[in-house]
Coordinates of C-alpha atoms in Angstrom, one line a residue:
X1 CA -9.0 3.5 -8.4
X2 CA -5.5 3.2 -7.1
X3 CA -4.9 -0.3 -5.6
X4 CA -1.6 -1.2 -4.0
X5 CA -0.4 -4.6 -2.9
X6 CA 2.2 -4.3 -0.2
X7 CA 4.9 -6.6 1.1
X8 CA 6.1 -7.9 -2.3
X9 CA 9.1 -10.2 -1.8
X10 CA 9.5 -11.9 -5.2
X11 CA 9.5 -11.2 -8.9
X12 CA 6.6 -13.5 -9.7
X13 CA 4.5 -11.5 -7.2
X14 CA 5.2 -8.4 -9.3
X15 CA 4.1 -10.3 -12.5
X16 CA 0.8 -11.3 -10.7
X17 CA 0.2 -7.7 -9.6
X18 CA 0.7 -6.4 -13.2
X19 CA -1.4 -9.2 -14.7
X20 CA -4.3 -8.7 -12.3
X21 CA -4.4 -4.9 -12.7
X22 CA -3.0 -3.5 -9.4
X23 CA -1.8 0.1 -9.6
X24 CA 1.3 -0.3 -7.4
X25 CA 3.5 -2.7 -5.4
X26 CA 5.0 -2.0 -2.0
X27 CA 8.4 -3.3 -1.0
X28 CA 9.1 -3.2 2.8
X29 CA 12.5 -2.1 4.1
X30 CA 11.6 -2.0 7.8
X31 CA 14.0 -4.6 9.3
X32 CA 11.6 -5.9 11.9
X33 CA 8.8 -6.7 9.3
X34 CA 8.0 -10.2 8.3
X35 CA 8.0 -8.9 4.7
X36 CA 11.4 -7.2 5.0
X37 CA 13.8 -7.3 2.0
X38 CA 17.3 -6.0 1.9
X39 CA 18.1 -2.8 0.2
X40 CA 19.9 -4.5 -2.6
X41 CA 17.0 -6.9 -3.3
X42 CA 14.6 -4.0 -3.1
X43 CA 16.5 -2.2 -5.8
X44 CA 16.3 -5.4 -8.0
X45 CA 12.5 -5.7 -7.4
X46 CA 12.0 -2.0 -8.3
X47 CA 14.1 -2.3 -11.4
X48 CA 12.2 -5.3 -12.5
X49 CA 8.9 -3.5 -12.0
X50 CA 9.8 -0.2 -13.7
X51 CA 7.6 0.6 -16.6
X52 CA 5.2 -2.2 -15.7
X53 CA 3.7 -0.9 -12.4
X54 CA 4.3 1.9 -9.9
X55 CA 6.7 1.1 -7.1
X56 CA 6.6 2.1 -3.4
X57 CA 9.4 1.8 -0.9
X58 CA 7.9 1.3 2.6
X59 CA 9.3 1.7 6.1
X60 CA 8.7 3.4 9.4
X61 CA 11.4 6.0 8.8
X62 CA 13.2 7.5 5.9
X63 CA 16.6 6.4 7.3
X64 CA 15.6 2.7 6.8
X65 CA 15.4 3.3 3.0
X66 CA 17.4 6.4 2.1
X67 CA 20.0 4.5 0.1
X68 CA 17.4 3.0 -2.3
X69 CA 14.5 5.5 -2.2
X70 CA 15.5 7.0 -5.5
X71 CA 14.9 3.6 -7.2
X72 CA 11.2 3.9 -6.4
X73 CA 8.3 6.0 -7.6
X74 CA 7.0 6.7 -4.1
X75 CA 8.3 6.6 -0.5
X76 CA 5.9 5.5 2.2
X77 CA 6.9 6.4 5.7
X78 CA 5.3 6.8 9.1
X79 CA 7.0 10.2 9.8
X80 CA 6.7 13.5 8.1
X81 CA 9.6 14.4 5.8
X82 CA 9.9 16.7 2.8
X83 CA 10.9 14.1 0.2
X84 CA 9.8 13.6 -3.4
X85 CA 6.9 11.2 -3.9
X86 CA 5.9 11.1 -0.2
X87 CA 3.1 8.8 0.9
X88 CA 2.7 9.9 4.5
X89 CA 1.3 7.0 6.6
X90 CA -0.4 7.4 10.0
X91 CA -3.5 6.5 12.0
X92 CA -3.8 10.1 13.1
X93 CA -4.9 13.2 11.3
X94 CA -1.9 14.7 9.5
X95 CA -0.6 18.0 10.7
X96 CA 0.8 18.8 7.2
X97 CA -0.6 18.5 3.7
X98 CA 2.8 18.6 1.9
X99 CA 2.7 15.0 0.6
X100 CA 1.6 13.2 -2.6
X101 CA -0.8 10.9 -0.7
X102 CA -1.9 10.3 2.8
X103 CA -2.2 6.6 3.8
X104 CA -4.6 6.1 6.7
X105 CA -3.4 2.9 8.3
X106 CA -6.3 1.8 10.5
X107 CA -4.4 -1.1 12.0
X108 CA -0.8 0.2 12.0
X109 CA 0.5 -3.0 10.5
X110 CA -1.5 -5.5 12.6
X111 CA -3.8 -6.5 9.7
X112 CA -7.0 -6.0 11.7
X113 CA -9.8 -3.9 10.2
X114 CA -11.4 -1.3 12.5
X115 CA -14.8 -0.2 11.3
X116 CA -14.6 2.9 13.6
X117 CA -13.4 5.4 11.1
X118 CA -12.8 8.9 12.3
X119 CA -14.9 11.7 10.8
X120 CA -11.9 13.8 9.8
X121 CA -10.8 11.1 7.3
X122 CA -13.5 12.4 4.8
X123 CA -11.5 15.7 4.5
X124 CA -8.6 13.8 2.8
X125 CA -10.5 11.7 0.2
X126 CA -8.7 13.1 -2.9
X127 CA -5.3 12.0 -1.6
X128 CA -6.4 9.2 0.7
X129 CA -5.1 5.7 0.5
X130 CA -7.0 3.5 3.0
X131 CA -5.2 0.5 4.5
X132 CA -5.3 -1.7 7.6
X133 CA -7.0 -5.1 7.7
X134 CA -8.6 -4.8 4.3
X135 CA -9.7 -8.0 2.5
X136 CA -12.0 -9.1 -0.3
X137 CA -15.0 -9.1 2.1
X138 CA -14.6 -5.6 3.6
X139 CA -12.9 -3.5 0.9
X140 CA -16.2 -2.9 -1.0
X141 CA -17.8 -1.2 2.1
X142 CA -14.7 1.0 2.5
X143 CA -14.7 2.1 -1.1
X144 CA -18.5 2.8 -1.1
X145 CA -18.5 4.5 2.3
X146 CA -15.3 6.6 2.2
X147 CA -14.6 6.9 -1.5
X148 CA -10.8 7.1 -1.1
X149 CA -8.4 7.7 -3.9
X150 CA -7.0 4.2 -3.3
X151 CA -6.7 1.2 -1.0
X152 CA -3.8 -0.9 0.1
X153 CA -3.6 -4.6 0.9
X154 CA -1.0 -6.9 2.3
X155 CA -1.6 -9.8 4.8
X156 CA -5.0 -10.8 3.6
X157 CA -3.6 -11.7 0.2
X158 CA -0.9 -14.0 1.6
X159 CA -0.5 -17.7 2.3
X160 CA 2.0 -16.8 5.0
X161 CA 3.9 -13.5 5.7
X162 CA 5.6 -12.4 2.6
X163 CA 4.2 -15.2 0.4
X164 CA 1.5 -13.8 -1.7
X165 CA -1.4 -15.9 -3.1
X166 CA -2.3 -15.3 -6.7
X167 CA -5.9 -16.4 -6.0
X168 CA -6.3 -14.1 -3.0
X169 CA -4.8 -11.2 -4.9
X170 CA -7.3 -11.9 -7.7
X171 CA -10.3 -11.9 -5.4
X172 CA -9.2 -8.7 -3.7
X173 CA -8.7 -6.7 -7.0
X174 CA -12.0 -8.1 -8.3
X175 CA -13.8 -6.9 -5.2
X176 CA -12.2 -3.4 -5.7
X177 CA -13.3 -3.3 -9.4
X178 CA -16.8 -4.5 -8.6
X179 CA -17.2 -1.8 -5.9
X180 CA -16.1 0.8 -8.5
X181 CA -18.4 -0.4 -11.3
X182 CA -21.5 -0.7 -9.1
X183 CA -21.2 2.9 -7.7

């Protein structure tokens, strides 16, 4: 299962993600985010992670990241664009299927899990990354119920915005692994 930890702001957080077995890290380039890093620092984080773990450049629009998107394996944006490695993120059913993955963001960055999952979501499982308010306590039910390609976590594995907790990251990835092995 693909498991991404988003909002990475430091090199040690990349090391933790690799050690714990996450599939990918997300680096946020949206200037209004509490997890925002500059374009130059995003490039450094991506270069450091290359060959160790997949990297995802995250923002609302492609314009926020266009000068460093080529440094990342994937581009996650909340608008449809024909770009290489697109992870199209939305809380609405996508009008297009020309993307690598579709991220259903149930909370649109608010970090609140909504158990009311639309029926159409099941049509996208093979390319679906589920996000929005996931934590070590609810991720198992999402994996078992929806059976997505992957899941994404951010705020629930933090001590404070942008400051990841090794222990919380460990508990989250263990919950994901347990859900997969007990299927």
